[in-house]
Coordinates of C-alpha atoms and ligand atoms in Angstrom, one line a residue:
Chain L
M134 CA 17.8 -25.1 -4.5
G135 CA 21.6 -25.9 -4.5
W136 CA 23.9 -24.2 -2.0
F137 CA 26.1 -23.0 -4.6
K138 CA 23.5 -21.1 -6.9
R139 CA 23.4 -18.4 -4.5
L140 CA 26.7 -16.9 -5.4
K141 CA 25.7 -14.1 -7.5
D142 CA 25.4 -10.2 -7.5
G143 CA 24.0 -8.6 -4.5
I144 CA 25.2 -11.1 -1.9
Q145 CA 27.9 -10.0 0.2
T146 CA 30.3 -12.6 1.9
A147 CA 30.1 -12.3 5.6
T148 CA 33.3 -10.8 6.5
R149 CA 32.5 -9.7 10.0
N150 CA 35.1 -11.0 12.4
K151 CA 33.3 -12.7 15.2
K152 CA 33.7 -10.7 18.3
E153 CA 35.1 -13.0 20.8
A154 CA 34.4 -12.1 24.3
P155 CA 37.5 -12.0 26.2
E156 CA 37.9 -15.2 28.0
G157 CA 38.0 -15.1 31.8
L158 CA 35.3 -12.3 31.7
W159 CA 32.5 -13.0 34.1
Y160 CA 28.9 -13.0 33.4
K161 CA 26.4 -12.5 36.1
C162 CA 22.8 -13.8 35.6
P163 CA 20.4 -10.9 35.9
R164 CA 17.9 -13.2 37.1
C165 CA 19.4 -15.5 39.7
S166 CA 22.9 -13.6 40.1
E167 CA 24.7 -16.7 39.5
T168 CA 28.3 -15.8 38.0
V169 CA 29.8 -17.9 35.3
T170 CA 32.4 -17.2 32.8
R171 CA 31.6 -15.8 29.4
K172 CA 33.0 -19.0 27.8
E173 CA 30.5 -21.1 30.0
L174 CA 27.7 -19.0 29.0
R175 CA 28.4 -19.3 25.3
E176 CA 28.9 -22.9 25.6
N177 CA 25.5 -23.1 27.1
V178 CA 24.0 -21.2 24.1
Y179 CA 23.9 -18.0 26.1
K180 CA 21.7 -19.4 28.7
C181 CA 22.4 -19.3 32.5
P182 CA 23.6 -22.7 33.5
N183 CA 22.0 -22.3 36.8
C184 CA 18.4 -21.0 36.1
N185 CA 18.1 -21.4 32.4
Y186 CA 17.6 -17.7 31.8
H187 CA 17.9 -16.9 28.1
E188 CA 20.3 -14.1 27.8
R189 CA 19.4 -11.6 25.0
I190 CA 21.7 -12.2 22.1
G191 CA 22.0 -10.7 18.6
S192 CA 22.0 -11.7 15.0
Q193 CA 25.7 -12.9 15.0
E194 CA 24.9 -15.3 17.9
Y195 CA 21.9 -16.8 16.2
F196 CA 23.7 -17.1 12.9
D197 CA 26.5 -18.9 14.6
L198 CA 24.2 -21.1 16.5
L199 CA 21.9 -22.0 13.4
F200 CA 24.5 -21.9 10.7
D201 CA 27.5 -22.9 12.6
G202 CA 29.0 -19.7 11.6
N203 CA 28.9 -20.6 7.9
F204 CA 26.6 -18.2 6.0
E205 CA 26.2 -15.4 3.6
E206 CA 24.8 -12.1 4.6
Y207 CA 22.5 -10.0 2.2
E208 CA 22.5 -6.3 2.1
A209 CA 25.0 -5.9 5.0
D210 CA 25.6 -2.2 4.1
M211 CA 21.9 -1.0 4.0
E212 CA 21.4 1.9 6.4
A213 CA 18.7 4.2 7.6
V214 CA 18.0 7.7 6.1
D215 CA 16.8 10.5 8.3
V216 CA 13.9 11.3 5.9
L217 CA 12.1 13.5 8.6
Q218 CA 15.1 15.3 10.0
F219 CA 13.7 14.2 13.2
K220 CA 15.1 15.7 16.4
D221 CA 13.9 15.2 20.1
L222 CA 16.4 15.7 22.8
K223 CA 18.9 14.1 20.3
S224 CA 18.9 14.2 16.6
Y225 CA 18.0 10.9 14.9
K226 CA 21.3 11.3 13.0
D227 CA 23.2 11.3 16.1
R228 CA 21.2 8.5 17.6
L229 CA 22.0 6.3 14.4
K230 CA 25.9 7.4 14.6
A231 CA 25.9 6.3 18.4
A232 CA 24.1 3.1 17.7
K233 CA 26.4 2.1 14.8
K234 CA 29.4 2.8 17.0
K235 CA 28.1 1.0 20.0
T236 CA 27.0 -2.1 18.1
G237 CA 29.2 -2.3 14.9
L238 CA 25.9 -2.9 13.1
S239 CA 24.2 -1.0 10.3
D240 CA 20.7 -1.3 11.7
A241 CA 18.4 -3.4 13.7
I242 CA 18.2 -6.4 11.5
R243 CA 20.6 -8.8 9.5
V244 CA 19.5 -11.2 6.8
A245 CA 21.7 -14.2 5.9
R246 CA 21.4 -17.5 4.0
G247 CA 22.9 -20.6 5.3
K248 CA 22.3 -24.3 6.0
L249 CA 20.8 -25.8 9.1
N250 CA 21.6 -29.4 9.2
R251 CA 22.3 -29.5 5.4
R252 CA 18.9 -27.8 4.6
P253 CA 18.9 -24.2 3.2
L254 CA 17.3 -21.5 5.4
I255 CA 17.0 -17.7 5.1
V256 CA 17.1 -16.0 8.4
A257 CA 16.4 -12.4 9.2
A258 CA 17.5 -11.7 12.9
M259 CA 17.0 -8.6 14.8
D260 CA 19.4 -6.9 17.0
F261 CA 18.0 -5.2 20.1
G262 CA 21.1 -3.3 20.7
F263 CA 20.5 -1.0 17.7
I264 CA 18.0 1.6 19.0
G265 CA 15.9 -1.0 20.9
G266 CA 15.7 -3.3 17.9
S267 CA 13.2 -0.8 16.4
M268 CA 11.5 -1.1 13.1
G269 CA 12.2 1.5 10.6
S270 CA 12.6 1.6 6.7
V271 CA 15.8 -0.6 6.9
V272 CA 14.0 -3.5 8.9
G273 CA 11.0 -3.4 6.5
E274 CA 13.2 -3.2 3.4
K275 CA 15.6 -6.1 4.7
I276 CA 12.6 -8.3 5.5
A277 CA 11.1 -7.5 2.1
F278 CA 14.4 -8.5 0.6
A279 CA 14.5 -11.8 2.5
I280 CA 11.0 -12.6 1.4
D281 CA 11.8 -12.0 -2.2
E282 CA 14.9 -14.1 -1.9
A283 CA 12.9 -16.9 -0.2
R284 CA 10.3 -16.8 -2.9
K285 CA 12.8 -16.7 -5.7
T286 CA 14.8 -19.8 -4.4
R287 CA 11.8 -21.4 -2.6
T288 CA 13.8 -21.4 0.7
P289 CA 12.1 -21.3 4.0
L290 CA 12.2 -18.1 6.0
L291 CA 12.8 -17.6 9.6
I292 CA 12.4 -14.3 11.2
I293 CA 13.9 -13.9 14.8
S294 CA 12.2 -10.9 16.5
K295 CA 13.7 -9.0 19.2
T296 CA 12.3 -5.5 19.5
G297 CA 10.5 -2.6 21.4
G298 CA 8.4 -2.1 18.3
A299 CA 8.3 0.8 15.8
R300 CA 11.0 3.4 15.4
M301 CA 9.4 6.7 16.4
M302 CA 12.0 8.7 14.6
E303 CA 10.8 7.4 11.3
A304 CA 7.2 8.1 12.3
A305 CA 4.8 7.2 9.5
F306 CA 7.6 5.3 7.5
S307 CA 8.0 3.1 10.6
L308 CA 4.3 2.6 10.9
M309 CA 4.1 1.7 7.1
Q310 CA 6.6 -1.1 7.6
M311 CA 3.9 -3.1 9.3
A312 CA 1.9 -3.0 6.2
K313 CA 5.0 -3.4 4.0
T314 CA 6.2 -6.7 5.8
S315 CA 2.6 -8.1 5.9
V316 CA 1.8 -7.6 2.1
K317 CA 5.2 -9.2 1.4
L318 CA 4.4 -12.3 3.8
S319 CA 1.0 -12.5 1.9
Q320 CA 3.0 -13.1 -1.4
L321 CA 5.3 -15.6 0.4
A322 CA 2.3 -17.4 1.7
K323 CA 0.6 -17.5 -1.6
D324 CA 3.8 -19.1 -3.1
G325 CA 3.6 -21.7 -0.6
V326 CA 7.0 -21.1 1.0
P327 CA 7.0 -21.7 4.8
Y328 CA 7.7 -18.9 7.1
F329 CA 8.7 -19.5 10.7
S330 CA 8.4 -16.8 13.2
L331 CA 10.7 -16.9 16.4
M332 CA 9.8 -14.3 19.1
T333 CA 12.4 -13.7 21.6
D334 CA 12.7 -11.3 24.5
P335 CA 11.4 -8.8 23.9
T336 CA 8.9 -8.6 21.0
T337 CA 6.5 -5.8 21.3
G338 CA 4.6 -3.1 19.4
G339 CA 4.3 -2.9 15.7
V340 CA 6.5 -5.9 15.1
T341 CA 4.3 -8.2 17.1
A342 CA 1.3 -6.7 15.3
S343 CA 2.7 -7.5 11.9
Y344 CA 5.3 -10.0 10.9
A345 CA 5.9 -11.7 14.3
M346 CA 2.4 -12.9 14.5
L347 CA 2.1 -14.1 11.0
G348 CA 4.3 -17.2 11.0
D349 CA 2.9 -20.4 9.5
I350 CA 4.6 -21.6 12.7
N351 CA 4.8 -19.2 15.5
L352 CA 7.4 -20.2 18.2
A353 CA 9.1 -18.3 21.1
E354 CA 12.0 -18.6 23.5
P355 CA 10.9 -19.4 27.0
E356 CA 9.8 -16.5 29.4
A357 CA 10.1 -14.0 26.6
L358 CA 8.0 -10.7 26.8
I359 CA 5.6 -10.7 23.9
A360 CA 3.1 -8.0 23.6
F361 CA 1.3 -5.4 21.6
A362 CA 1.1 -2.9 24.2
G363 CA 3.9 -3.0 26.6
P364 CA 3.2 -3.9 30.3
R365 CA 3.9 -0.3 31.5
V366 CA 1.3 1.0 29.1
V367 CA -1.3 -1.6 30.0
K368 CA -0.8 -0.9 33.6
E369 CA -1.1 2.8 33.2
T370 CA -4.3 2.3 31.2
I371 CA -6.0 -0.1 33.6
K372 CA -4.4 1.3 36.8
K373 CA -4.2 -2.2 38.3
E374 CA -1.4 -4.6 39.0
L375 CA -0.8 -6.9 36.1
P376 CA -1.4 -10.7 36.6
E377 CA 1.5 -13.1 37.3
G378 CA 3.1 -14.1 34.1
F379 CA 1.3 -11.7 31.9
Q380 CA 2.6 -11.3 28.4
T381 CA 5.1 -14.0 28.7
S382 CA 5.7 -16.8 26.0
E383 CA 4.0 -19.3 28.4
F384 CA 1.0 -16.8 28.6
L385 CA 0.7 -16.6 24.9
L386 CA 1.1 -20.4 24.3
E387 CA -1.9 -20.8 26.8
H388 CA -4.0 -18.2 25.0
G389 CA -3.4 -19.7 21.6
F390 CA -0.9 -17.5 19.8
L391 CA 2.1 -19.7 19.8
D392 CA 2.6 -23.2 18.3
F393 CA 5.3 -24.1 20.8
I394 CA 8.0 -22.7 23.1
V395 CA 11.5 -23.9 22.3
D396 CA 14.6 -23.8 24.6
R397 CA 17.5 -22.2 22.9
A398 CA 19.4 -25.6 23.3
E399 CA 16.8 -27.3 21.2
L400 CA 16.3 -24.6 18.5
T401 CA 18.5 -26.0 15.8
E402 CA 17.0 -29.5 16.2
R403 CA 13.3 -28.3 16.3
L404 CA 13.8 -26.1 13.3
S405 CA 15.6 -28.9 11.5
D406 CA 12.5 -31.1 12.1
L407 CA 10.4 -28.3 10.7
L408 CA 12.5 -27.9 7.6
H409 CA 12.4 -31.7 7.1
L410 CA 8.6 -31.7 7.4
F411 CA 8.2 -28.8 5.1
E412 CA 10.6 -30.0 2.5
S413 CA 7.8 -31.1 0.2
A414 CA 6.0 -27.7 0.4
H415 CA 4.7 -26.5 -2.9
R416 CA 2.8 -23.7 -4.4
P417 CA -0.9 -24.4 -3.8
N418 CA -3.0 -24.5 -6.9
Chain A
M89 CA -20.2 25.8 19.7
V90 CA -17.0 24.5 21.2
F91 CA -14.0 26.7 20.5
L92 CA -10.5 25.5 20.6
E93 CA -7.6 27.3 22.1
F94 CA -6.5 29.0 18.8
E95 CA -9.9 29.7 17.8
K96 CA -10.3 32.3 20.7
P97 CA -10.4 35.4 18.3
L98 CA -13.5 33.7 16.6
E99 CA -15.2 33.0 19.9
K100 CA -15.0 36.8 20.7
L101 CA -16.3 37.8 17.3
Y102 CA -19.2 35.4 17.7
E103 CA -20.0 36.7 21.2
Q104 CA -20.2 40.3 19.7
L105 CA -22.4 39.2 16.8
E106 CA -24.9 37.5 19.4
K107 CA -25.1 40.9 21.3
V108 CA -25.5 42.9 18.2
K109 CA -28.1 40.5 16.9
E110 CA -30.1 40.9 20.3
V111 CA -30.0 44.7 20.0
G112 CA -31.1 44.4 16.3
D113 CA -34.0 42.1 17.4
D114 CA -35.3 44.9 19.6
G115 CA -36.2 46.7 16.5
V116 CA -35.1 50.1 17.7
V117 CA -31.8 50.4 16.0
D118 CA -31.0 48.9 12.5
M119 CA -27.9 46.7 13.1
D120 CA -27.8 45.1 9.7
A121 CA -24.8 46.9 8.6
T122 CA -22.9 46.0 11.9
I123 CA -24.1 42.3 11.6
Q124 CA -22.8 42.2 8.1
E125 CA -19.5 43.6 9.1
L126 CA -19.1 41.3 11.8
E127 CA -19.9 38.3 9.7
G128 CA -17.4 39.4 7.2
R129 CA -14.7 39.7 10.0
I130 CA -15.7 36.2 11.2
K131 CA -15.2 34.8 7.7
Q132 CA -11.9 36.5 7.3
T133 CA -10.6 35.6 10.8
R134 CA -11.5 31.9 10.3
R135 CA -9.8 31.8 6.9
D136 CA -6.8 33.4 8.5
I137 CA -6.6 30.9 11.3
Y138 CA -7.3 27.9 9.2
S139 CA -5.0 28.7 6.3
N140 CA -2.1 28.5 8.7
L141 CA -2.5 25.6 11.1
S142 CA 0.3 23.9 13.0
G143 CA 0.6 20.1 13.2
W144 CA -0.5 20.3 16.9
Q145 CA -3.6 22.6 15.9
R146 CA -4.6 20.0 13.4
V147 CA -4.3 17.2 16.0
Q148 CA -6.6 19.1 18.2
L149 CA -9.1 19.6 15.4
S150 CA -9.0 16.0 14.7
R151 CA -10.2 15.5 18.2
H152 CA -12.8 18.2 18.1
P153 CA -15.8 16.9 20.2
E154 CA -18.1 18.1 17.6
R155 CA -16.4 16.4 14.6
P156 CA -18.4 14.0 12.6
Y157 CA -17.7 10.3 13.2
T158 CA -18.1 7.1 11.1
L159 CA -21.7 6.5 11.8
Y160 CA -22.7 10.1 10.8
Y161 CA -20.8 9.7 7.4
I162 CA -22.6 6.5 6.9
E163 CA -25.9 7.9 7.4
Q164 CA -25.2 11.0 5.2
M165 CA -23.7 8.9 2.3
C166 CA -26.0 5.8 2.2
R167 CA -29.6 5.8 1.5
K168 CA -29.8 2.3 3.1
F169 CA -27.6 0.9 5.6
V170 CA -27.7 -2.3 7.7
E171 CA -25.2 -2.4 10.6
L172 CA -23.8 -5.9 11.3
H173 CA -22.3 -6.9 14.4
G174 CA -19.9 -9.4 16.0
D175 CA -16.7 -11.2 15.0
R176 CA -18.2 -14.6 15.4
Y177 CA -15.5 -15.6 17.9
Y178 CA -15.9 -13.6 21.0
G179 CA -18.1 -10.5 20.9
D180 CA -19.3 -7.4 19.4
D181 CA -16.8 -4.4 19.6
K182 CA -18.3 -1.1 20.0
A183 CA -15.4 1.0 18.8
I184 CA -15.4 -0.4 15.4
V185 CA -18.6 -0.5 13.6
G186 CA -19.5 -1.8 10.1
G187 CA -22.2 -3.0 7.8
I188 CA -23.5 -3.0 4.2
G189 CA -25.0 -0.1 2.5
N190 CA -26.1 1.5 -0.6
M191 CA -24.3 4.5 -1.9
D192 CA -25.9 6.0 -5.0
G193 CA -26.9 2.6 -6.4
Q194 CA -23.7 0.7 -5.5
T195 CA -23.6 -1.8 -2.5
V196 CA -20.7 -1.2 -0.4
V197 CA -19.3 -2.5 2.8
I198 CA -18.3 0.1 5.2
I199 CA -16.2 -0.3 8.3
G200 CA -14.8 2.3 10.6
H201 CA -13.7 3.4 14.1
Q202 CA -16.5 5.0 16.2
K203 CA -16.2 7.4 19.0
G204 CA -19.0 8.4 21.2
V205 CA -20.9 11.6 20.8
N206 CA -21.3 12.4 24.6
T207 CA -19.8 11.4 27.8
K208 CA -22.0 8.4 28.1
M209 CA -21.3 7.2 24.5
R210 CA -17.6 7.9 24.7
Q211 CA -17.5 5.3 27.4
Y212 CA -19.6 2.9 25.4
R213 CA -17.3 3.4 22.4
N214 CA -14.3 3.0 24.5
F215 CA -13.1 6.4 23.0
G216 CA -12.7 4.7 19.7
M217 CA -10.1 2.2 21.0
A218 CA -10.9 -1.2 19.6
N219 CA -10.2 -4.6 21.0
P220 CA -9.2 -7.6 19.0
E221 CA -12.8 -8.6 18.3
G222 CA -13.3 -5.1 16.5
Y223 CA -10.5 -5.9 14.1
R224 CA -11.9 -9.4 13.6
K225 CA -15.4 -8.0 13.0
A226 CA -13.9 -5.7 10.3
L227 CA -12.1 -8.7 8.8
R228 CA -15.3 -10.8 8.7
L229 CA -17.2 -7.9 7.0
M230 CA -14.3 -7.4 4.4
K231 CA -14.4 -11.2 3.6
L232 CA -18.1 -10.8 3.2
A233 CA -17.5 -7.8 0.8
E234 CA -15.0 -10.1 -1.0
R235 CA -17.4 -13.0 -1.4
F236 CA -20.0 -10.9 -3.1
G237 CA -17.8 -8.4 -4.9
F238 CA -18.7 -5.2 -3.0
P239 CA -16.1 -2.4 -2.7
V240 CA -14.8 -1.8 1.1
I241 CA -14.8 1.6 2.5
S242 CA -12.7 2.0 5.7
L243 CA -13.0 5.1 7.8
I244 CA -10.2 5.6 10.4
D245 CA -10.5 7.5 13.6
T246 CA -8.7 6.2 16.6
P247 CA -6.4 7.2 19.3
G248 CA -4.9 3.6 19.2
A249 CA -5.9 0.1 19.7
F250 CA -6.9 -0.5 23.3
P251 CA -4.1 -1.6 25.5
G252 CA -5.8 -3.6 28.2
I253 CA -5.4 -7.0 29.8
E254 CA -8.2 -8.7 27.9
A255 CA -7.1 -7.1 24.7
E256 CA -3.7 -8.7 25.0
E257 CA -5.1 -12.0 26.2
R258 CA -7.3 -12.2 23.0
G259 CA -4.3 -11.3 20.7
Q260 CA -4.5 -7.6 19.8
A261 CA -1.3 -8.0 17.9
E262 CA -2.4 -11.0 16.1
A263 CA -5.8 -9.4 15.2
I264 CA -4.2 -6.4 13.6
A265 CA -1.4 -8.4 11.9
R266 CA -4.0 -10.8 10.4
N267 CA -6.0 -7.9 8.9
L268 CA -2.8 -6.4 7.3
F269 CA -2.1 -9.9 5.7
E270 CA -5.6 -10.5 4.6
M271 CA -6.3 -6.9 3.3
A272 CA -3.1 -7.3 1.2
Q273 CA -4.8 -9.9 -1.0
L274 CA -8.6 -9.0 -0.6
R275 CA -10.0 -9.2 -4.2
V276 CA -12.2 -6.2 -3.9
P277 CA -11.3 -2.5 -4.0
I278 CA -10.4 -1.1 -0.5
V279 CA -10.6 2.8 -0.1
C280 CA -9.6 4.1 3.3
A281 CA -10.1 7.7 4.6
V282 CA -8.6 9.0 7.8
I283 CA -11.4 11.2 9.3
G284 CA -10.0 12.0 12.5
E285 CA -7.1 10.4 14.4
G286 CA -5.0 7.9 12.7
A287 CA -2.8 6.5 15.6
S288 CA -0.4 3.6 15.0
G289 CA -1.2 0.0 14.6
G290 CA -5.0 0.6 15.8
A291 CA -5.4 2.8 12.7
I292 CA -3.5 0.8 10.1
G293 CA -5.2 -2.3 11.3
I294 CA -8.1 -1.4 9.2
G295 CA -6.1 1.1 7.0
L296 CA -4.4 -0.9 4.3
G297 CA -6.0 -0.2 1.0
D298 CA -5.7 0.7 -2.8
H299 CA -6.3 4.3 -2.2
V300 CA -5.9 6.1 1.2
M301 CA -7.2 9.7 1.7
M302 CA -6.9 12.0 4.6
L303 CA -9.2 14.7 5.5
E304 CA -7.3 18.1 5.7
N305 CA -7.4 18.4 9.5
T306 CA -6.5 14.8 10.6
W307 CA -3.3 13.2 11.5
Y308 CA -1.6 9.8 10.9
S309 CA 1.3 8.4 12.7
V310 CA 3.1 5.7 14.6
I311 CA 2.3 7.4 18.0
S312 CA 0.4 10.2 19.4
P313 CA 2.4 13.5 20.0
E314 CA 1.6 13.1 23.7
S315 CA 3.1 9.7 23.9
C316 CA 6.0 10.6 21.8
S317 CA 6.7 13.5 24.0
S318 CA 6.6 11.3 27.2
I319 CA 9.0 8.8 25.7
L320 CA 11.4 10.8 23.8
W321 CA 11.3 14.1 25.8
R322 CA 10.6 12.1 29.0
S323 CA 7.7 14.7 29.8
W324 CA 4.2 15.3 28.7
D325 CA 4.9 18.9 27.9
Y326 CA 6.5 18.6 24.4
K327 CA 3.4 17.5 22.5
E328 CA 3.6 20.6 20.2
K329 CA 7.1 19.9 19.3
A330 CA 6.5 16.2 19.0
A331 CA 3.6 16.9 16.6
E332 CA 5.9 18.9 14.4
A333 CA 8.8 16.4 14.6
L334 CA 6.4 13.5 13.6
K335 CA 5.3 15.3 10.4
L336 CA 1.9 13.8 10.9
T337 CA -0.4 16.1 8.9
A338 CA -2.3 15.1 5.6
E339 CA 0.1 17.5 3.8
D340 CA 3.2 15.9 5.2
M341 CA 1.8 12.4 4.6
H342 CA 0.8 13.1 1.0
S343 CA 4.2 14.7 0.3
F344 CA 5.7 11.5 1.5
G345 CA 3.7 9.5 -1.0
I346 CA 2.2 7.5 1.9
V347 CA -1.4 8.7 1.3
E348 CA -2.8 9.3 -2.2
E349 CA -5.1 12.3 -1.5
I350 CA -6.0 15.1 0.9
V351 CA -9.7 15.9 1.2
K352 CA -10.5 19.5 1.7
E353 CA -12.5 20.4 4.7
P354 CA -14.8 23.4 5.0
H355 CA -13.2 26.5 6.5
G356 CA -13.5 26.0 10.3
G357 CA -13.0 22.3 9.9
A358 CA -15.3 19.2 9.2
H359 CA -17.5 20.1 12.3
S360 CA -18.5 23.5 11.1
A361 CA -20.3 22.1 8.2
P362 CA -20.6 18.3 8.5
D363 CA -23.1 17.8 5.8
E364 CA -21.0 19.6 3.4
M365 CA -17.9 17.3 4.6
A366 CA -19.9 14.3 4.1
K367 CA -20.9 15.2 0.6
T368 CA -17.3 16.0 -0.3
L369 CA -16.1 12.7 1.2
K370 CA -18.7 10.6 -0.5
R371 CA -17.7 12.2 -3.9
Q372 CA -14.0 11.5 -3.4
L373 CA -14.7 7.9 -2.2
K374 CA -16.9 7.2 -5.2
K375 CA -14.3 8.7 -7.6
A376 CA -11.5 6.5 -6.0
I377 CA -13.7 3.3 -6.1
A378 CA -14.6 4.0 -9.7
A379 CA -10.9 4.4 -10.6
I380 CA -9.8 1.1 -9.0
Q381 CA -12.7 -0.8 -10.6
E382 CA -11.1 0.1 -14.0
K383 CA -8.3 -2.4 -13.4
S384 CA -8.5 -6.1 -13.3
V385 CA -8.5 -7.7 -9.8
D386 CA -5.1 -9.1 -10.3
Q387 CA -3.7 -5.8 -11.4
M388 CA -5.3 -4.2 -8.4
I389 CA -3.7 -6.5 -5.9
E390 CA -0.4 -6.3 -7.6
D391 CA -0.6 -2.4 -7.5
R392 CA -1.6 -2.5 -3.8
I393 CA 1.2 -4.8 -2.8
N394 CA 3.8 -2.8 -4.8
K395 CA 2.6 0.4 -3.3
Y396 CA 3.3 -0.7 0.3
A397 CA 6.5 -2.6 -0.7
A398 CA 7.8 0.7 -2.0
I399 CA 7.3 2.7 1.2
G400 CA 10.4 3.4 3.0
Q401 CA 13.8 5.1 2.4
V402 CA 17.2 3.4 2.8
T403 CA 20.9 4.0 1.7
H404 CA 23.9 1.8 1.0
A405 CA 27.0 2.9 3.1
K406 CA 29.2 2.0 0.1
Ligands
ZN155 ZN1 20.4 -17.5 36.2

């Protein structure tokens, strides 16, 4: 599919200004406590230059990294609805308002189309900063949109997961997004359009138990927490210390649930290889 | 009989009834009129209590220790049933059971969560919390059903998928995800019924289907009220509030269009008349299967996918 055919209704041009971190501001690695400048950190694709800790980054950083900043965003103005009028210590409405204000995002996922080393790719990337990257109706609907777009244009799909799981404030609607994203992925698979799932720190709960684990290729960044039940819950259940390295990317690779682990510095190249290899993918008879 | 907190008025009446009956049995005084009056009051009190249950009360009912479980329903609904075991990869999970049975002349595959009926069995069944091999056994049986054209019935009753070390090692998340993915395209009817607790991924892991029904006193949500309370209220004490906020009753779920049907329970809950409950459930399951079988297989799958694709509400800022 040609790069120019995408210019049609329903596609918004990415107008978001890149929020440049002020130069000279320091970044302290939460793992090794090494201090570097924000600029150095960015130039090292948001990894600690000392210990290779992969700093948690958002959709914008991934889009910049994969598409070199040149992409079209879909459904950028899609927002959550407080169907249940949910209220705990705070109301869901207030939580949404605060999350939007804090992040400048509309919800916990963004979908974009662009080119990765000249090959088209649709990316859905989650933002942990928005209510813990939780999956509610917007996440489900945007993923469904991305899948339909991928099917229509036979473009490979990459979903980058970064999430605490379901969004409790959308209760059953949130739970049903597991079913929704999975039935949509079954359509994508039937059409023979490749789906790559990249799990990053953290990927837990209902997201892991639906689209994150369903990649034709499952990949993960190093040392990410990947789980169904989070370590705290497991520990409370079994009342024992957890084994060293439990629920890390390396643990999942060892147990057969990942195809490979990819260092963020090599992400573009590895994905580029995959896109090349899958270029002749077609609908099975 | 086990009485729940909100059934206390009933318990008192039953105690009185027992005493009056004892007196009547002595044959000295005729207590028939008093007995009749008490039975009338029990009926009325039960109706009053049960016609106005809160979310939390329904959660308690869904967990009633005398509530019928999957194997009871299977026994009542099928003249013949052969239980099948194992996922063919690792083991046989005890918290999800399944097999092939005959329901009024129709061969069906039935899968479901299974809780234990006494302390020992509750341990054995891991309190209805399945490990990955449970979900994989369920999928194996669904694939078997597909191969031979048998409808699938899935009975849901779990406080959640088991959160243990081995469960994580063996891919709890992958097992549930795989089921959702495969159930989406399964080429035979899938009818699901929440018969007790419908907690989160552990429930939907065998809960995706063409027709989903909930018994009247069950709940279905993304998290249990207790866990929701502990996370959002940072205390275990707000379970009643959480139950209301989550809108997890059959009525709520039906009003959202997430489930297709509410199945009436006898007054006093499924456990007060389990055989009657089983008859009702069987009738509704058969009706649902028959309605799905009216469609072509392709239409059935298209409708199933469209149904789930339509769940969710969003808005556009502009
Ligand atoms: Zn470091």
